């Protein structure tokens, strides 16, 4: 079925995978379409019933009658989820689709099992902290202070790398380099 209708709003959908599996709803970003998610559909459809959508106003989905917000997209997609899924779904959001996924999860937590964010556009405290660290670099670039940028950049990048660095397997499990060098000393994980 190329379209679903939600509250008189047509939503263009590309479907793949077995119809009895858990739904993975793929939400594209701004100025895009379902096709942006096409490289993932084949792989995802091996495990999920994949629905790659065109948000209202993009590609083959007609626009909403009112000026549209992220929350409006979230409301429409929550209705779509209730229509097509037997239980919580996996949301896969790219860019603005990531923002939309987060709003769906916040407003309708019972509809969402997990979220996959691909290059999301996120607002909030984390974004504010990152922007506060990165702003001096963009300010210096604007005013041609290249030498100062070079001197400061290493420090700033080191800070942002530490803030954004995921815990390594070794840190999470407590395994050390010495454990690898002593046979039988590796703890069970």
Short mmCIF file of N, CA and C in Angstrom, two decimals:
data_model
loop_
_atom_site.label_atom_id
_atom_site.label_comp_id
_atom_site.label_asym_id
_atom_site.label_seq_id
_atom_site.Cartn_x
_atom_site.Cartn_y
_atom_site.Cartn_z
N UNK A 1 0.85 -1.18 0.00
CA UNK A 1 0.00 0.00 0.00
C UNK A 1 0.90 1.24 0.00
N UNK A 2 0.80 2.07 -1.02
CA UNK A 2 1.69 3.23 -1.08
C UNK A 2 1.27 4.39 -0.16
N UNK A 3 0.01 4.41 0.28
CA UNK A 3 -0.46 5.50 1.14
C UNK A 3 -1.27 4.96 2.31
N UNK A 4 -1.13 5.61 3.45
CA UNK A 4 -2.04 5.43 4.58
C UNK A 4 -2.72 6.77 4.78
N UNK A 5 -3.94 6.74 5.29
CA UNK A 5 -4.66 7.98 5.58
C UNK A 5 -4.82 8.10 7.09
N UNK A 6 -4.35 9.21 7.64
CA UNK A 6 -4.42 9.48 9.07
C UNK A 6 -5.12 10.81 9.25
N UNK A 7 -6.33 10.79 9.85
CA UNK A 7 -7.11 12.02 10.04
C UNK A 7 -7.21 12.83 8.76
N UNK A 8 -7.61 12.19 7.69
CA UNK A 8 -7.77 12.81 6.36
C UNK A 8 -6.45 13.28 5.75
N UNK A 9 -5.32 12.90 6.32
CA UNK A 9 -4.01 13.26 5.80
C UNK A 9 -3.39 12.03 5.16
N UNK A 10 -3.07 12.11 3.86
CA UNK A 10 -2.41 10.99 3.19
C UNK A 10 -0.92 11.01 3.52
N UNK A 11 -0.40 9.83 3.86
CA UNK A 11 1.03 9.66 4.14
C UNK A 11 1.56 8.62 3.18
N UNK A 12 2.52 9.03 2.34
CA UNK A 12 3.15 8.10 1.41
C UNK A 12 4.13 7.22 2.19
N UNK A 13 4.02 5.90 1.96
CA UNK A 13 4.83 4.94 2.70
C UNK A 13 5.40 3.89 1.75
N UNK A 14 6.66 3.58 1.93
CA UNK A 14 7.28 2.44 1.26
C UNK A 14 7.43 1.37 2.34
N UNK A 15 6.90 0.17 2.07
CA UNK A 15 6.94 -0.91 3.05
C UNK A 15 7.83 -2.04 2.57
N UNK A 16 8.51 -2.66 3.52
CA UNK A 16 9.35 -3.83 3.23
C UNK A 16 9.38 -4.70 4.48
N UNK A 17 9.69 -5.96 4.29
CA UNK A 17 9.77 -6.88 5.42
C UNK A 17 8.48 -7.63 5.65
N UNK A 18 8.51 -8.55 6.58
CA UNK A 18 7.36 -9.40 6.88
C UNK A 18 6.31 -8.60 7.65
N UNK A 19 5.03 -8.68 7.24
CA UNK A 19 3.99 -7.86 7.88
C UNK A 19 3.72 -8.19 9.34
N UNK A 20 4.16 -9.35 9.83
CA UNK A 20 3.91 -9.71 11.23
C UNK A 20 5.05 -9.34 12.18
N UNK A 21 6.08 -8.70 11.66
CA UNK A 21 7.21 -8.32 12.52
C UNK A 21 6.99 -6.94 13.14
N UNK A 22 7.84 -6.63 14.11
CA UNK A 22 7.79 -5.32 14.75
C UNK A 22 8.04 -4.23 13.70
N UNK A 23 7.35 -3.12 13.84
CA UNK A 23 7.47 -2.01 12.89
C UNK A 23 8.70 -1.17 13.21
N UNK A 24 9.46 -0.86 12.18
CA UNK A 24 10.53 0.14 12.24
C UNK A 24 10.09 1.28 11.34
N UNK A 25 9.79 2.42 11.94
CA UNK A 25 9.33 3.59 11.20
C UNK A 25 10.52 4.48 10.89
N UNK A 26 10.80 4.66 9.59
CA UNK A 26 11.95 5.44 9.16
C UNK A 26 11.48 6.84 8.76
N UNK A 27 12.06 7.85 9.44
CA UNK A 27 11.61 9.23 9.27
C UNK A 27 12.77 10.06 8.70
N UNK A 28 12.58 10.58 7.51
CA UNK A 28 13.62 11.36 6.83
C UNK A 28 13.77 12.75 7.44
N UNK A 29 14.80 13.44 6.98
CA UNK A 29 15.07 14.79 7.46
C UNK A 29 14.45 15.86 6.57
N UNK A 30 14.77 17.11 6.92
CA UNK A 30 14.23 18.28 6.22
C UNK A 30 14.68 18.24 4.76
N UNK A 31 13.78 18.67 3.88
CA UNK A 31 14.08 18.77 2.46
C UNK A 31 14.49 17.43 1.85
N UNK A 32 13.85 16.37 2.30
CA UNK A 32 14.22 15.03 1.85
C UNK A 32 12.97 14.20 1.60
N UNK A 33 13.12 12.89 1.56
CA UNK A 33 11.99 11.98 1.35
C UNK A 33 12.37 10.61 1.89
N UNK A 34 11.47 9.65 1.72
CA UNK A 34 11.73 8.28 2.16
C UNK A 34 13.01 7.75 1.53
N UNK A 35 13.35 8.25 0.34
CA UNK A 35 14.47 7.72 -0.41
C UNK A 35 15.80 7.91 0.33
N UNK A 36 15.88 8.92 1.19
CA UNK A 36 17.10 9.13 1.97
C UNK A 36 17.38 7.93 2.87
N UNK A 37 16.34 7.19 3.22
CA UNK A 37 16.50 6.02 4.09
C UNK A 37 16.67 4.73 3.29
N UNK A 38 16.60 4.80 1.97
CA UNK A 38 16.61 3.60 1.13
C UNK A 38 17.83 2.70 1.33
N UNK A 39 19.03 3.23 1.61
CA UNK A 39 20.16 2.32 1.81
C UNK A 39 19.98 1.38 3.02
N UNK A 40 19.13 1.76 3.96
CA UNK A 40 18.93 0.95 5.16
C UNK A 40 17.76 -0.01 5.07
N UNK A 41 16.87 0.20 4.11
CA UNK A 41 15.62 -0.56 4.07
C UNK A 41 15.86 -2.06 3.92
N UNK A 42 16.73 -2.46 3.00
CA UNK A 42 16.99 -3.89 2.79
C UNK A 42 17.48 -4.59 4.04
N UNK A 43 18.44 -4.00 4.70
CA UNK A 43 18.99 -4.59 5.92
C UNK A 43 17.95 -4.60 7.04
N UNK A 44 17.27 -3.48 7.24
CA UNK A 44 16.27 -3.38 8.31
C UNK A 44 15.11 -4.35 8.08
N UNK A 45 14.75 -4.56 6.81
CA UNK A 45 13.59 -5.41 6.52
C UNK A 45 13.85 -6.89 6.80
N UNK A 46 15.10 -7.26 7.02
CA UNK A 46 15.40 -8.64 7.40
C UNK A 46 14.92 -8.93 8.82
N UNK A 47 14.78 -7.90 9.62
CA UNK A 47 14.38 -8.08 11.02
C UNK A 47 13.05 -7.41 11.37
N UNK A 48 12.67 -6.37 10.64
CA UNK A 48 11.50 -5.58 10.97
C UNK A 48 10.54 -5.46 9.78
N UNK A 49 9.34 -5.04 10.08
CA UNK A 49 8.43 -4.54 9.04
C UNK A 49 8.78 -3.07 8.92
N UNK A 50 9.39 -2.69 7.84
CA UNK A 50 9.90 -1.33 7.65
C UNK A 50 8.85 -0.48 6.96
N UNK A 51 8.61 0.70 7.51
CA UNK A 51 7.78 1.71 6.88
C UNK A 51 8.65 2.96 6.73
N UNK A 52 9.05 3.26 5.50
CA UNK A 52 9.80 4.48 5.22
C UNK A 52 8.80 5.49 4.66
N UNK A 53 8.64 6.59 5.36
CA UNK A 53 7.57 7.52 5.04
C UNK A 53 8.08 8.79 4.37
N UNK A 54 7.16 9.46 3.70
CA UNK A 54 7.36 10.85 3.30
C UNK A 54 6.55 11.68 4.29
N UNK A 55 7.21 12.54 5.04
CA UNK A 55 6.50 13.42 5.96
C UNK A 55 5.51 14.29 5.19
N UNK A 56 4.44 14.75 5.83
CA UNK A 56 3.50 15.65 5.15
C UNK A 56 4.23 16.87 4.55
N UNK A 57 3.94 17.12 3.27
CA UNK A 57 4.56 18.25 2.58
C UNK A 57 5.85 17.90 1.87
N UNK A 58 6.29 16.65 1.96
CA UNK A 58 7.52 16.21 1.31
C UNK A 58 7.20 15.12 0.29
N UNK A 59 7.86 15.21 -0.86
CA UNK A 59 7.74 14.22 -1.93
C UNK A 59 6.28 13.93 -2.24
N UNK A 60 5.81 12.71 -1.99
CA UNK A 60 4.47 12.32 -2.42
C UNK A 60 3.38 12.48 -1.35
N UNK A 61 3.75 12.94 -0.15
CA UNK A 61 2.73 13.19 0.88
C UNK A 61 2.29 14.64 0.81
N UNK A 62 0.97 14.88 0.64
CA UNK A 62 0.50 16.26 0.60
C UNK A 62 0.77 16.98 1.92
N UNK A 63 0.91 18.29 1.84
CA UNK A 63 1.20 19.06 3.06
C UNK A 63 -0.03 19.14 3.95
N UNK A 64 0.22 19.40 5.22
CA UNK A 64 -0.87 19.61 6.17
C UNK A 64 -1.54 20.95 5.87
N UNK A 65 -2.81 21.12 6.25
CA UNK A 65 -3.50 22.37 5.93
C UNK A 65 -2.95 23.58 6.68
N UNK A 66 -2.34 23.36 7.83
CA UNK A 66 -1.81 24.47 8.62
C UNK A 66 -0.28 24.51 8.50
N UNK A 67 0.30 25.61 8.96
CA UNK A 67 1.75 25.68 9.04
C UNK A 67 2.21 24.57 9.99
N UNK A 68 3.22 23.82 9.59
CA UNK A 68 3.55 22.58 10.27
C UNK A 68 4.76 22.74 11.20
N UNK A 69 4.65 22.13 12.38
CA UNK A 69 5.75 22.10 13.34
C UNK A 69 6.21 20.65 13.52
N UNK A 70 7.32 20.48 14.20
CA UNK A 70 7.81 19.14 14.51
C UNK A 70 6.75 18.39 15.32
N UNK A 71 6.11 19.09 16.24
CA UNK A 71 5.06 18.46 17.05
C UNK A 71 3.89 17.99 16.18
N UNK A 72 3.56 18.76 15.15
CA UNK A 72 2.49 18.32 14.22
C UNK A 72 2.89 17.02 13.53
N UNK A 73 4.14 16.95 13.05
CA UNK A 73 4.62 15.71 12.43
C UNK A 73 4.53 14.55 13.43
N UNK A 74 4.95 14.81 14.66
CA UNK A 74 4.92 13.77 15.69
C UNK A 74 3.49 13.27 15.93
N UNK A 75 2.53 14.19 15.97
CA UNK A 75 1.14 13.80 16.21
C UNK A 75 0.60 12.93 15.07
N UNK A 76 0.90 13.33 13.83
CA UNK A 76 0.45 12.55 12.67
C UNK A 76 1.08 11.16 12.69
N UNK A 77 2.38 11.11 12.98
CA UNK A 77 3.07 9.82 12.97
C UNK A 77 2.64 8.93 14.14
N UNK A 78 2.29 9.53 15.27
CA UNK A 78 1.76 8.74 16.39
C UNK A 78 0.45 8.07 15.97
N UNK A 79 -0.39 8.81 15.26
CA UNK A 79 -1.64 8.22 14.75
C UNK A 79 -1.34 7.10 13.75
N UNK A 80 -0.35 7.32 12.90
CA UNK A 80 0.03 6.28 11.94
C UNK A 80 0.51 5.02 12.67
N UNK A 81 1.34 5.21 13.70
CA UNK A 81 1.85 4.07 14.47
C UNK A 81 0.68 3.29 15.07
N UNK A 82 -0.28 4.00 15.65
CA UNK A 82 -1.44 3.32 16.24
C UNK A 82 -2.23 2.54 15.19
N UNK A 83 -2.21 3.03 13.96
CA UNK A 83 -2.95 2.39 12.88
C UNK A 83 -2.24 1.14 12.35
N UNK A 84 -0.91 1.15 12.30
CA UNK A 84 -0.19 0.08 11.61
C UNK A 84 0.52 -0.92 12.52
N UNK A 85 0.73 -0.58 13.79
CA UNK A 85 1.55 -1.43 14.65
C UNK A 85 0.73 -2.07 15.76
N UNK A 86 1.11 -3.30 16.10
CA UNK A 86 0.45 -4.01 17.20
C UNK A 86 1.08 -3.68 18.55
N UNK A 87 2.23 -3.07 18.54
CA UNK A 87 2.92 -2.75 19.79
C UNK A 87 3.91 -1.63 19.55
N UNK A 88 4.78 -1.38 20.51
CA UNK A 88 5.77 -0.31 20.37
C UNK A 88 6.67 -0.52 19.14
N UNK A 89 7.09 0.58 18.55
CA UNK A 89 7.89 0.54 17.32
C UNK A 89 9.31 1.00 17.58
N UNK A 90 10.14 0.78 16.59
CA UNK A 90 11.49 1.33 16.56
C UNK A 90 11.43 2.53 15.63
N UNK A 91 11.85 3.69 16.11
CA UNK A 91 11.89 4.89 15.28
C UNK A 91 13.32 5.08 14.79
N UNK A 92 13.47 5.28 13.49
CA UNK A 92 14.77 5.55 12.89
C UNK A 92 14.65 6.93 12.26
N UNK A 93 15.28 7.92 12.88
CA UNK A 93 15.14 9.29 12.41
C UNK A 93 16.45 9.89 11.96
N UNK A 94 16.43 10.47 10.76
CA UNK A 94 17.60 11.15 10.22
C UNK A 94 17.38 12.66 10.29
N UNK A 95 18.35 13.39 10.84
CA UNK A 95 18.32 14.85 10.89
C UNK A 95 17.03 15.32 11.57
N UNK A 96 16.19 16.07 10.87
CA UNK A 96 14.92 16.53 11.45
C UNK A 96 14.04 15.35 11.83
N UNK A 97 14.19 14.22 11.15
CA UNK A 97 13.46 13.01 11.54
C UNK A 97 13.87 12.53 12.92
N UNK A 98 15.11 12.84 13.32
CA UNK A 98 15.56 12.54 14.68
C UNK A 98 14.83 13.39 15.69
N UNK A 99 14.67 14.68 15.38
CA UNK A 99 13.90 15.57 16.27
C UNK A 99 12.47 15.06 16.39
N UNK A 100 11.89 14.70 15.27
CA UNK A 100 10.51 14.21 15.26
C UNK A 100 10.41 12.93 16.09
N UNK A 101 11.38 12.05 15.96
CA UNK A 101 11.40 10.81 16.74
C UNK A 101 11.44 11.10 18.23
N UNK A 102 12.26 12.06 18.63
CA UNK A 102 12.36 12.40 20.05
C UNK A 102 11.04 12.96 20.59
N UNK A 103 10.36 13.77 19.78
CA UNK A 103 9.08 14.32 20.21
C UNK A 103 8.03 13.21 20.33
N UNK A 104 8.03 12.28 19.38
CA UNK A 104 7.10 11.15 19.47
C UNK A 104 7.36 10.38 20.77
N UNK A 105 8.61 10.09 21.04
CA UNK A 105 8.96 9.32 22.24
C UNK A 105 8.59 10.07 23.52
N UNK A 106 8.74 11.38 23.49
CA UNK A 106 8.40 12.18 24.67
C UNK A 106 6.89 12.26 24.89
N UNK A 107 6.14 12.51 23.82
CA UNK A 107 4.69 12.67 23.94
C UNK A 107 3.93 11.35 24.01
N UNK A 108 4.47 10.32 23.35
CA UNK A 108 3.76 9.04 23.24
C UNK A 108 4.70 7.88 23.61
N UNK A 109 5.21 7.84 24.83
CA UNK A 109 6.21 6.83 25.18
C UNK A 109 5.73 5.39 25.02
N UNK A 110 4.45 5.15 25.16
CA UNK A 110 3.93 3.78 25.03
C UNK A 110 4.03 3.26 23.60
N UNK A 111 4.20 4.16 22.63
CA UNK A 111 4.28 3.75 21.22
C UNK A 111 5.70 3.40 20.78
N UNK A 112 6.70 3.71 21.61
CA UNK A 112 8.10 3.61 21.17
C UNK A 112 8.88 2.64 22.05
N UNK A 113 9.51 1.66 21.41
CA UNK A 113 10.40 0.76 22.15
C UNK A 113 11.81 1.32 22.20
N UNK A 114 12.29 1.81 21.05
CA UNK A 114 13.63 2.39 20.99
C UNK A 114 13.74 3.35 19.82
N UNK A 115 14.82 4.11 19.84
CA UNK A 115 15.04 5.13 18.82
C UNK A 115 16.46 4.97 18.28
N UNK A 116 16.58 5.11 16.96
CA UNK A 116 17.88 5.18 16.31
C UNK A 116 17.96 6.57 15.69
N UNK A 117 18.95 7.35 16.10
CA UNK A 117 19.12 8.71 15.59
C UNK A 117 20.33 8.75 14.67
N UNK A 118 20.13 9.24 13.45
CA UNK A 118 21.19 9.34 12.47
C UNK A 118 21.42 10.82 12.19
N UNK A 119 22.57 11.33 12.60
CA UNK A 119 22.89 12.76 12.44
C UNK A 119 21.70 13.63 12.86
N UNK A 120 21.23 13.47 14.09
CA UNK A 120 20.03 14.21 14.48
C UNK A 120 20.29 15.68 14.69
N UNK A 121 19.26 16.46 14.47
CA UNK A 121 19.27 17.86 14.83
C UNK A 121 18.59 17.91 16.18
N UNK A 122 19.35 18.19 17.23
CA UNK A 122 18.80 18.13 18.58
C UNK A 122 18.96 19.48 19.24
N UNK A 123 17.93 19.87 19.95
CA UNK A 123 18.01 21.08 20.75
C UNK A 123 17.98 20.67 22.21
N UNK A 124 18.34 21.58 23.08
CA UNK A 124 18.31 21.27 24.51
C UNK A 124 19.65 21.53 25.15
N UNK A 125 19.83 21.05 26.38
CA UNK A 125 21.02 21.35 27.16
C UNK A 125 22.30 20.86 26.50
N UNK A 126 22.32 19.63 26.00
CA UNK A 126 23.53 19.11 25.39
C UNK A 126 23.95 19.98 24.23
N UNK A 127 23.00 20.35 23.37
CA UNK A 127 23.30 21.21 22.23
C UNK A 127 23.83 22.56 22.72
N UNK A 128 23.25 23.12 23.76
CA UNK A 128 23.69 24.41 24.29
C UNK A 128 25.13 24.31 24.78
N UNK A 129 25.47 23.24 25.50
CA UNK A 129 26.83 23.07 26.00
C UNK A 129 27.83 22.92 24.86
N UNK A 130 27.47 22.13 23.86
CA UNK A 130 28.36 21.94 22.72
C UNK A 130 28.56 23.27 21.99
N UNK A 131 27.47 24.00 21.76
CA UNK A 131 27.58 25.29 21.07
C UNK A 131 28.43 26.27 21.87
N UNK A 132 28.34 26.24 23.20
CA UNK A 132 29.15 27.14 24.03
C UNK A 132 30.64 26.84 23.86
N UNK A 133 30.98 25.58 23.68
CA UNK A 133 32.38 25.20 23.50
C UNK A 133 32.84 25.51 22.08
N UNK A 134 31.98 25.31 21.10
CA UNK A 134 32.36 25.50 19.70
C UNK A 134 32.30 26.97 19.28
N UNK A 135 31.46 27.78 19.91
CA UNK A 135 31.28 29.18 19.50
C UNK A 135 32.58 29.96 19.38
N UNK A 136 33.51 29.85 20.34
CA UNK A 136 34.75 30.64 20.19
C UNK A 136 35.48 30.36 18.88
N UNK A 137 35.45 29.12 18.42
CA UNK A 137 36.13 28.79 17.16
C UNK A 137 35.44 29.48 15.99
N UNK A 138 34.11 29.41 15.91
CA UNK A 138 33.41 30.06 14.80
C UNK A 138 33.58 31.57 14.87
N UNK A 139 33.62 32.14 16.06
CA UNK A 139 33.84 33.58 16.22
C UNK A 139 35.22 33.97 15.69
N UNK A 140 36.24 33.20 16.05
CA UNK A 140 37.59 33.51 15.61
C UNK A 140 37.74 33.31 14.10
N UNK A 141 37.08 32.30 13.54
CA UNK A 141 37.13 32.10 12.09
C UNK A 141 36.55 33.31 11.37
N UNK A 142 35.45 33.81 11.87
CA UNK A 142 34.77 34.93 11.23
C UNK A 142 35.68 36.16 11.16
N UNK A 143 36.49 36.37 12.19
CA UNK A 143 37.33 37.57 12.23
C UNK A 143 38.78 37.29 11.85
N UNK A 144 39.02 36.17 11.19
CA UNK A 144 40.33 35.88 10.62
C UNK A 144 41.45 35.67 11.62
N UNK A 145 41.16 35.11 12.73
CA UNK A 145 42.18 34.89 13.75
C UNK A 145 42.71 33.45 13.67
N UNK A 146 43.27 33.12 12.52
CA UNK A 146 43.66 31.73 12.23
C UNK A 146 44.69 31.19 13.23
N UNK A 147 45.69 32.01 13.59
CA UNK A 147 46.72 31.51 14.51
C UNK A 147 46.12 31.19 15.88
N UNK A 148 45.24 32.06 16.32
CA UNK A 148 44.59 31.83 17.61
C UNK A 148 43.72 30.58 17.55
N UNK A 149 43.06 30.40 16.42
CA UNK A 149 42.23 29.20 16.24
C UNK A 149 43.09 27.95 16.36
N UNK A 150 44.23 27.96 15.68
CA UNK A 150 45.12 26.81 15.71
C UNK A 150 45.57 26.51 17.13
N UNK A 151 45.85 27.54 17.90
CA UNK A 151 46.31 27.34 19.28
C UNK A 151 45.19 26.82 20.18
N UNK A 152 43.99 27.33 19.98
CA UNK A 152 42.86 26.98 20.86
C UNK A 152 42.16 25.71 20.42
N UNK A 153 42.19 25.43 19.14
CA UNK A 153 41.40 24.33 18.59
C UNK A 153 41.72 22.98 19.25
N UNK A 154 43.00 22.71 19.46
CA UNK A 154 43.37 21.44 20.07
C UNK A 154 42.77 21.27 21.46
N UNK A 155 42.74 22.34 22.22
CA UNK A 155 42.15 22.28 23.57
C UNK A 155 40.65 22.06 23.48
N UNK A 156 39.98 22.85 22.62
CA UNK A 156 38.53 22.75 22.50
C UNK A 156 38.12 21.39 21.97
N UNK A 157 38.81 20.91 20.94
CA UNK A 157 38.48 19.60 20.37
C UNK A 157 38.71 18.51 21.41
N UNK A 158 39.76 18.65 22.20
CA UNK A 158 40.00 17.67 23.26
C UNK A 158 38.86 17.64 24.27
N UNK A 159 38.34 18.82 24.61
CA UNK A 159 37.21 18.89 25.56
C UNK A 159 35.97 18.26 24.94
N UNK A 160 35.63 18.64 23.71
CA UNK A 160 34.42 18.08 23.09
C UNK A 160 34.57 16.59 22.86
N UNK A 161 35.78 16.13 22.52
CA UNK A 161 35.98 14.68 22.35
C UNK A 161 35.72 13.94 23.66
N UNK A 162 36.18 14.52 24.78
CA UNK A 162 35.94 13.86 26.08
C UNK A 162 34.46 13.89 26.44
N UNK A 163 33.76 14.98 26.12
CA UNK A 163 32.34 15.09 26.43
C UNK A 163 31.54 14.07 25.62
N UNK A 164 31.86 13.93 24.35
CA UNK A 164 31.06 13.12 23.44
C UNK A 164 31.55 11.67 23.30
N UNK A 165 32.69 11.34 23.89
CA UNK A 165 33.27 10.01 23.70
C UNK A 165 32.44 8.96 24.42
N UNK A 166 32.04 7.91 23.69
CA UNK A 166 31.33 6.82 24.37
C UNK A 166 32.31 6.00 25.21
N UNK A 167 31.81 5.39 26.24
CA UNK A 167 32.66 4.52 27.06
C UNK A 167 33.13 3.35 26.21
N UNK A 168 34.39 3.00 26.35
CA UNK A 168 34.90 1.87 25.58
C UNK A 168 34.48 0.56 26.25
N UNK A 169 34.60 -0.51 25.51
CA UNK A 169 34.27 -1.83 26.05
C UNK A 169 35.11 -2.10 27.29
N UNK A 170 36.40 -1.77 27.21
CA UNK A 170 37.30 -2.02 28.33
C UNK A 170 36.86 -1.22 29.57
N UNK A 171 36.45 0.04 29.38
CA UNK A 171 36.00 0.85 30.51
C UNK A 171 34.72 0.29 31.12
N UNK A 172 33.80 -0.17 30.26
CA UNK A 172 32.53 -0.68 30.76
C UNK A 172 32.71 -2.00 31.51
N UNK A 173 33.67 -2.82 31.09
CA UNK A 173 33.81 -4.15 31.68
C UNK A 173 34.92 -4.23 32.72
N UNK A 174 35.79 -3.22 32.78
CA UNK A 174 36.89 -3.25 33.74
C UNK A 174 38.06 -4.12 33.29
N UNK A 175 38.09 -4.50 32.02
CA UNK A 175 39.19 -5.32 31.50
C UNK A 175 40.37 -4.40 31.22
N UNK A 176 41.56 -4.81 31.65
CA UNK A 176 42.76 -4.00 31.44
C UNK A 176 43.69 -4.69 30.45
N UNK A 177 44.73 -3.97 30.05
CA UNK A 177 45.73 -4.53 29.15
C UNK A 177 46.43 -5.73 29.78
N UNK A 178 46.64 -5.66 31.08
CA UNK A 178 47.30 -6.76 31.79
C UNK A 178 46.46 -8.04 31.71
N UNK A 179 45.13 -7.90 31.72
CA UNK A 179 44.26 -9.07 31.63
C UNK A 179 44.49 -9.83 30.32
N UNK A 180 44.79 -9.12 29.27
CA UNK A 180 45.03 -9.77 27.99
C UNK A 180 46.37 -10.51 27.98
N UNK A 181 47.32 -10.05 28.77
CA UNK A 181 48.65 -10.65 28.74
C UNK A 181 48.81 -11.83 29.69
N UNK A 182 47.85 -12.05 30.60
CA UNK A 182 47.94 -13.17 31.55
C UNK A 182 46.87 -14.20 31.21
N UNK A 183 47.23 -15.36 30.71
CA UNK A 183 46.25 -16.39 30.38
C UNK A 183 45.41 -16.76 31.61
N UNK A 184 44.11 -16.84 31.43
CA UNK A 184 43.21 -17.23 32.50
C UNK A 184 42.83 -16.10 33.44
N UNK A 185 43.40 -14.91 33.27
CA UNK A 185 43.13 -13.81 34.19
C UNK A 185 41.95 -12.94 33.76
N UNK A 186 41.42 -13.16 32.57
CA UNK A 186 40.33 -12.34 32.05
C UNK A 186 39.05 -12.62 32.83
N UNK A 187 38.41 -11.59 33.39
CA UNK A 187 37.17 -11.82 34.14
C UNK A 187 36.02 -12.19 33.20
N UNK A 188 35.08 -12.95 33.71
CA UNK A 188 33.88 -13.29 32.93
C UNK A 188 33.04 -12.04 32.77
N UNK A 189 32.53 -11.84 31.58
CA UNK A 189 31.72 -10.64 31.30
C UNK A 189 30.27 -11.05 31.13
#
